[in-house]
PDB file of C-alpha atoms and ligand atoms in Angstrom:
ATOM      1  CA  MET K  14     -32.173 -76.208  34.876  1.00 74.00           C
ATOM      2  CA  ALA K  15     -33.028 -78.107  38.186  1.00 92.00           C
ATOM      3  CA  ILE K  16     -36.386 -78.707  40.184  1.00 95.00           C
ATOM      4  CA  LEU K  17     -36.742 -76.845  43.067  1.00 97.00           C
ATOM      5  CA  PRO K  18     -38.887 -78.143  46.366  1.00 96.00           C
ATOM      6  CA  ILE K  19     -41.654 -75.787  46.761  1.00 97.00           C
ATOM      7  CA  VAL K  20     -41.950 -73.578  50.127  1.00 96.00           C
ATOM      8  CA  LEU K  21     -45.484 -75.332  51.513  1.00 97.00           C
ATOM      9  CA  PHE K  22     -47.937 -72.566  53.805  1.00 97.00           C
ATOM     10  CA  PRO K  23     -47.621 -71.771  56.480  1.00 96.00           C
ATOM     11  CA  ASP K  24     -43.870 -70.746  55.864  1.00 97.00           C
ATOM     12  CA  PRO K  25     -42.252 -67.803  56.849  1.00 97.00           C
ATOM     13  CA  VAL K  26     -41.351 -67.141  53.579  1.00 98.00           C
ATOM     14  CA  LEU K  27     -44.455 -66.978  51.814  1.00 98.00           C
ATOM     15  CA  LEU K  28     -45.585 -64.514  54.276  1.00 98.00           C
ATOM     16  CA  GLU K  29     -43.037 -61.749  54.122  1.00 98.00           C
ATOM     17  CA  PRO K  30     -43.139 -59.485  51.196  1.00 98.00           C
ATOM     18  CA  THR K  31     -39.819 -60.287  49.053  1.00 98.00           C
ATOM     19  CA  LYS K  32     -37.548 -58.073  47.917  1.00 98.00           C
ATOM     20  CA  PRO K  33     -36.908 -55.613  44.419  1.00 98.00           C
ATOM     21  CA  VAL K  34     -34.272 -57.383  42.119  1.00 98.00           C
ATOM     22  CA  GLY K  35     -33.021 -54.435  40.379  1.00 93.00           C
ATOM     23  CA  GLU K  36     -30.157 -55.507  38.311  1.00 96.00           C
ATOM     24  CA  ILE K  37     -30.823 -59.086  36.435  1.00 98.00           C
ATOM     25  CA  ASP K  38     -27.312 -60.696  36.823  1.00 98.00           C
ATOM     26  CA  ASP K  39     -26.686 -64.877  36.151  1.00 98.00           C
ATOM     27  CA  GLU K  40     -27.777 -65.447  39.606  1.00 98.00           C
ATOM     28  CA  ILE K  41     -31.631 -64.331  38.870  1.00 98.00           C
ATOM     29  CA  ARG K  42     -31.384 -65.812  35.173  1.00 98.00           C
ATOM     30  CA  GLN K  43     -30.906 -69.286  37.117  1.00 98.00           C
ATOM     31  CA  LEU K  44     -33.223 -68.888  39.777  1.00 98.00           C
ATOM     32  CA  VAL K  45     -35.621 -68.058  36.296  1.00 98.00           C
ATOM     33  CA  SER K  46     -34.632 -71.064  34.558  1.00 98.00           C
ATOM     34  CA  ASP K  47     -35.446 -73.412  37.639  1.00 98.00           C
ATOM     35  CA  MET K  48     -38.296 -71.406  38.942  1.00 98.00           C
ATOM     36  CA  GLU K  49     -39.798 -72.273  34.412  1.00 98.00           C
ATOM     37  CA  GLU K  50     -38.399 -76.140  34.938  1.00 97.00           C
ATOM     38  CA  THR K  51     -40.248 -76.563  39.012  1.00 97.00           C
ATOM     39  CA  MET K  52     -43.938 -74.560  37.346  1.00 97.00           C
ATOM     40  CA  TYR K  53     -43.991 -76.831  34.566  1.00 97.00           C
ATOM     41  CA  ALA K  54     -42.805 -80.287  36.337  1.00 95.00           C
ATOM     42  CA  ALA K  55     -45.485 -79.033  38.953  1.00 95.00           C
ATOM     43  CA  PRO K  56     -47.399 -78.129  36.618  1.00 95.00           C
ATOM     44  CA  GLY K  57     -48.739 -74.788  37.569  1.00 97.00           C
ATOM     45  CA  VAL K  58     -49.497 -71.723  35.691  1.00 98.00           C
ATOM     46  CA  GLY K  59     -47.551 -69.475  38.039  1.00 98.00           C
ATOM     47  CA  LEU K  60     -44.949 -69.729  40.130  1.00 98.00           C
ATOM     48  CA  ALA K  61     -43.649 -67.087  42.876  1.00 98.00           C
ATOM     49  CA  ALA K  62     -39.653 -66.616  43.688  1.00 98.00           C
ATOM     50  CA  ASN K  63     -40.518 -66.908  47.382  1.00 98.00           C
ATOM     51  CA  GLN K  64     -42.657 -70.145  46.875  1.00 98.00           C
ATOM     52  CA  VAL K  65     -39.003 -71.947  46.096  1.00 98.00           C
ATOM     53  CA  GLY K  66     -38.105 -70.202  49.740  1.00 98.00           C
ATOM     54  CA  VAL K  67     -36.402 -67.080  47.472  1.00 98.00           C
ATOM     55  CA  GLY K  68     -37.170 -63.329  48.839  1.00 98.00           C
ATOM     56  CA  LYS K  69     -37.110 -61.715  45.404  1.00 98.00           C
ATOM     57  CA  ARG K  70     -39.566 -59.664  43.552  1.00 98.00           C
ATOM     58  CA  LEU K  71     -40.155 -61.676  40.526  1.00 98.00           C
ATOM     59  CA  CYS K  72     -42.828 -64.283  39.351  1.00 98.00           C
ATOM     60  CA  LEU K  73     -43.462 -66.915  36.409  1.00 98.00           C
ATOM     61  CA  VAL K  74     -46.641 -66.794  34.634  1.00 98.00           C
ATOM     62  CA  ASN K  75     -47.366 -69.529  31.796  1.00 98.00           C
ATOM     63  CA  VAL K  76     -50.993 -69.993  31.453  1.00 97.00           C
ATOM     64  CA  THR K  77     -50.339 -73.019  29.016  1.00 96.00           C
ATOM     65  CA  ALA K  78     -48.457 -74.763  32.068  1.00 94.00           C
ATOM     66  CA  GLY K  79     -45.449 -75.063  30.102  1.00 92.00           C
ATOM     67  CA  ASP K  80     -47.250 -76.740  26.964  1.00 95.00           C
ATOM     68  CA  ASP K  81     -46.395 -73.789  25.099  1.00 97.00           C
ATOM     69  CA  PRO K  82     -43.172 -72.686  26.386  1.00 96.00           C
ATOM     70  CA  SER K  83     -43.289 -69.413  23.961  1.00 97.00           C
ATOM     71  CA  GLN K  84     -45.636 -68.706  26.426  1.00 97.00           C
ATOM     72  CA  LEU K  85     -43.883 -67.816  29.435  1.00 98.00           C
ATOM     73  CA  MET K  86     -44.128 -64.361  31.184  1.00 98.00           C
ATOM     74  CA  VAL K  87     -41.008 -63.351  33.546  1.00 98.00           C
ATOM     75  CA  LEU K  88     -41.925 -60.771  35.134  1.00 98.00           C
ATOM     76  CA  ILE K  89     -39.462 -58.793  37.575  1.00 98.00           C
ATOM     77  CA  ASP K  90     -40.039 -56.307  40.186  1.00 98.00           C
ATOM     78  CA  PRO K  91     -43.915 -56.463  39.079  1.00 98.00           C
ATOM     79  CA  VAL K  92     -46.502 -53.501  40.377  1.00 98.00           C
ATOM     80  CA  ILE K  93     -50.005 -53.603  39.202  1.00 98.00           C
ATOM     81  CA  HIS K  94     -51.405 -50.094  38.663  1.00 98.00           C
ATOM     82  CA  GLU K  95     -54.420 -50.361  37.949  1.00 96.00           C
ATOM     83  CA  ARG K  96     -57.220 -52.822  38.778  1.00 97.00           C
ATOM     84  CA  SER K  97     -60.423 -53.195  37.093  1.00 98.00           C
ATOM     85  CA  SER K  98     -63.790 -52.559  39.678  1.00 98.00           C
ATOM     86  CA  GLN K  99     -65.494 -55.543  37.757  1.00 98.00           C
ATOM     87  CA  THR K 100     -64.555 -58.690  39.273  1.00 97.00           C
ATOM     88  CA  GLU K 101     -65.216 -62.502  38.182  1.00 97.00           C
ATOM     89  CA  VAL K 102     -65.311 -65.137  40.493  1.00 98.00           C
ATOM     90  CA  GLY K 103     -62.862 -68.124  39.723  1.00 97.00           C
ATOM     91  CA  GLU K 104     -61.693 -71.014  40.873  1.00 97.00           C
ATOM     92  CA  GLU K 105     -57.610 -71.078  42.292  1.00 97.00           C
ATOM     93  CA  GLY K 106     -55.538 -73.799  43.411  1.00 97.00           C
ATOM     94  CA  CYS K 107     -51.952 -73.256  44.670  1.00 98.00           C
ATOM     95  CA  LEU K 108     -48.967 -74.458  44.629  1.00 97.00           C
ATOM     96  CA  SER K 109     -48.057 -74.084  48.185  1.00 98.00           C
ATOM     97  CA  PHE K 110     -51.392 -75.876  49.068  1.00 97.00           C
ATOM     98  CA  PRO K 111     -51.456 -78.807  47.280  1.00 96.00           C
ATOM     99  CA  ASP K 112     -54.964 -80.189  46.676  1.00 94.00           C
ATOM    100  CA  VAL K 113     -56.552 -76.753  47.976  1.00 96.00           C
ATOM    101  CA  LEU K 114     -59.243 -75.173  45.643  1.00 97.00           C
ATOM    102  CA  ILE K 115     -61.322 -71.866  46.802  1.00 97.00           C
ATOM    103  CA  ASP K 116     -62.794 -69.528  44.842  1.00 97.00           C
ATOM    104  CA  VAL K 117     -61.845 -66.295  44.361  1.00 98.00           C
ATOM    105  CA  HIS K 118     -62.983 -62.720  43.236  1.00 97.00           C
ATOM    106  CA  ARG K 119     -60.473 -60.967  41.231  1.00 98.00           C
ATOM    107  CA  SER K 120     -60.346 -57.759  38.923  1.00 98.00           C
ATOM    108  CA  LEU K 121     -61.263 -58.734  35.133  1.00 98.00           C
ATOM    109  CA  THR K 122     -58.232 -56.030  33.936  1.00 98.00           C
ATOM    110  CA  ILE K 123     -55.255 -54.894  35.469  1.00 98.00           C
ATOM    111  CA  GLU K 124     -52.498 -52.812  33.831  1.00 98.00           C
ATOM    112  CA  VAL K 125     -49.478 -54.339  34.801  1.00 98.00           C
ATOM    113  CA  GLU K 126     -45.849 -52.862  34.749  1.00 98.00           C
ATOM    114  CA  ALA K 127     -42.370 -55.375  35.235  1.00 98.00           C
ATOM    115  CA  THR K 128     -38.839 -55.675  33.989  1.00 98.00           C
ATOM    116  CA  ASP K 129     -38.328 -58.684  31.442  1.00 98.00           C
ATOM    117  CA  LEU K 130     -35.514 -61.602  31.353  1.00 97.00           C
ATOM    118  CA  GLU K 131     -33.972 -58.538  29.011  1.00 97.00           C
ATOM    119  CA  GLY K 132     -34.193 -55.878  31.362  1.00 97.00           C
ATOM    120  CA  ASN K 133     -36.405 -54.311  29.302  1.00 98.00           C
ATOM    121  CA  ARG K 134     -39.268 -52.279  31.223  1.00 98.00           C
ATOM    122  CA  ARG K 135     -42.586 -52.308  29.918  1.00 97.00           C
ATOM    123  CA  ARG K 136     -46.490 -51.398  31.296  1.00 98.00           C
ATOM    124  CA  TRP K 137     -49.146 -53.493  29.771  1.00 98.00           C
ATOM    125  CA  THR K 138     -52.986 -54.746  30.315  1.00 98.00           C
ATOM    126  CA  GLU K 139     -54.095 -57.956  30.805  1.00 98.00           C
ATOM    127  CA  GLU K 140     -57.636 -59.349  31.410  1.00 98.00           C
ATOM    128  CA  GLY K 141     -59.278 -62.934  31.868  1.00 97.00           C
ATOM    129  CA  PHE K 142     -57.408 -65.720  33.241  1.00 97.00           C
ATOM    130  CA  THR K 143     -53.736 -64.139  32.418  1.00 98.00           C
ATOM    131  CA  ALA K 144     -54.829 -61.191  34.868  1.00 98.00           C
ATOM    132  CA  ARG K 145     -56.253 -63.801  37.442  1.00 98.00           C
ATOM    133  CA  VAL K 146     -52.733 -66.010  37.593  1.00 98.00           C
ATOM    134  CA  ILE K 147     -50.785 -61.996  37.842  1.00 98.00           C
ATOM    135  CA  GLN K 148     -52.620 -61.185  40.368  1.00 98.00           C
ATOM    136  CA  HIS K 149     -52.482 -64.333  42.421  1.00 98.00           C
ATOM    137  CA  GLU K 150     -48.638 -63.782  41.765  1.00 98.00           C
ATOM    138  CA  VAL K 151     -47.775 -60.501  42.750  1.00 98.00           C
ATOM    139  CA  GLU K 152     -50.390 -61.301  45.957  1.00 98.00           C
ATOM    140  CA  HIS K 153     -47.406 -64.415  46.872  1.00 98.00           C
ATOM    141  CA  LEU K 154     -44.717 -61.235  46.286  1.00 98.00           C
ATOM    142  CA  ASP K 155     -46.218 -58.964  48.774  1.00 98.00           C
ATOM    143  CA  GLY K 156     -46.022 -61.612  51.524  1.00 98.00           C
ATOM    144  CA  LYS K 157     -49.553 -62.934  50.955  1.00 98.00           C
ATOM    145  CA  VAL K 158     -51.252 -65.740  50.291  1.00 98.00           C
ATOM    146  CA  PHE K 159     -54.450 -66.449  48.130  1.00 98.00           C
ATOM    147  CA  ILE K 160     -56.600 -67.566  51.175  1.00 98.00           C
ATOM    148  CA  GLY K 161     -56.945 -63.939  52.341  1.00 97.00           C
ATOM    149  CA  ASN K 162     -59.137 -63.201  49.810  1.00 97.00           C
ATOM    150  CA  ILE K 163     -62.423 -65.595  51.122  1.00 96.00           C
ATOM    151  CA  SER K 164     -64.720 -64.495  54.722  1.00 96.00           C
ATOM    152  CA  PRO K 165     -62.383 -65.103  57.836  1.00 97.00           C
ATOM    153  CA  LEU K 166     -64.941 -68.179  58.514  1.00 97.00           C
ATOM    154  CA  LYS K 167     -63.474 -70.285  55.512  1.00 96.00           C
ATOM    155  CA  ARG K 168     -60.327 -68.918  56.278  1.00 97.00           C
ATOM    156  CA  GLU K 169     -60.850 -70.356  59.236  1.00 97.00           C
ATOM    157  CA  MET K 170     -62.094 -73.827  57.803  1.00 97.00           C
ATOM    158  CA  ILE K 171     -59.193 -74.457  55.531  1.00 97.00           C
ATOM    159  CA  LYS K 172     -56.649 -73.242  58.154  1.00 97.00           C
ATOM    160  CA  ARG K 173     -58.434 -76.093  60.335  1.00 97.00           C
ATOM    161  CA  LYS K 174     -57.935 -78.717  57.518  1.00 97.00           C
ATOM    162  CA  ILE K 175     -54.827 -78.094  56.882  1.00 97.00           C
ATOM    163  CA  LYS K 176     -53.299 -78.249  60.407  1.00 96.00           C
ATOM    164  CA  LYS K 177     -55.094 -82.014  60.384  1.00 97.00           C
ATOM    165  CA  ARG K 178     -52.822 -82.376  57.220  1.00 96.00           C
ATOM    166  CA  ILE K 179     -49.999 -81.470  58.859  1.00 95.00           C
ATOM    167  CA  GLU K 180     -50.432 -83.402  61.640  1.00 95.00           C
ATOM    168  CA  ALA K 181     -51.211 -86.609  59.571  1.00 95.00           C
ATOM    169  CA  GLY K 182     -48.406 -86.156  57.468  1.00 93.00           C
ATOM    170  CA  ASP K 183     -50.523 -85.372  54.323  1.00 93.00           C
ATOM    171  CA  TRP K 184     -49.618 -81.881  53.653  1.00 94.00           C
ATOM    172  CA  GLU K 185     -46.282 -82.649  50.907  1.00 87.00           C
ATOM    173  CA  SER K 186     -45.962 -81.345  47.601  1.00 78.00           C
ATOM    174  CA  ALA K 187     -47.483 -83.341  44.713  1.00 64.00           C
ATOM    175  CA  PRO K 188     -44.912 -86.015  43.111  1.00 57.00           C
ATOM    176  CA  VAL K 189     -43.078 -85.094  40.390  1.00 53.00           C
ATOM    177  CA  SER K 190     -43.394 -87.339  37.569  1.00 45.00           C
TER     178      SER K 190
HETATM  179 NI1   NI Q 228     -49.766 -69.388  44.355  1.00 72.12          NI
END
C-alpha cells in the first residue's frame, strides 16, 4: 500500500466526470488499497479516485475514518437512483479543500447501486451521515465539488479566499503524521 498525493481544487481532474471502471483487475485492486491507506492517513471519511488524480468512477467511504476498517465501503461505478426530498443541513469538509468547512443540504435518504471489490453489483438504501458522504463522493465522480451546493455569493467568497491562500502558498494537503 502507498499513501497517494491528494489533488486540490481547482485541479481540472476534480472538475471532469470520471470514466466507468468496468472490469475489476489488479490495477483497480491496487488503487483501492492505496486509496484506503490515503483516506485513513488524511484522515477522511470518503475519497474519490479523481481526488488522487485517477479519472475512474470509484470511491471509498468509511464513516469511522478508519477507526473500524471493517466499515469500509468500496463503491465501483456507483449510481444514486433515488434521493429523498427530505433534506438535512450538515457541515462538510473535503480533502481537496483543506480547512474549508461549509454547510450543505443533502437528501436524508438515498438509494444507491454500486459494485463492490468482489464484483458484486447491488442496490441498497442509506440514510443520515453515510448517505451524506456517499452523495459528496458521487458528486466528485460526476466532476463536481461541494461548493457547487451553496449560493453563488458564498461560493465566490470561498473561491476568493482560496485564491488568496494559493497566492500565499497556504493551500496544501494537511501533513500526514
Ligand atoms: Ni470531497
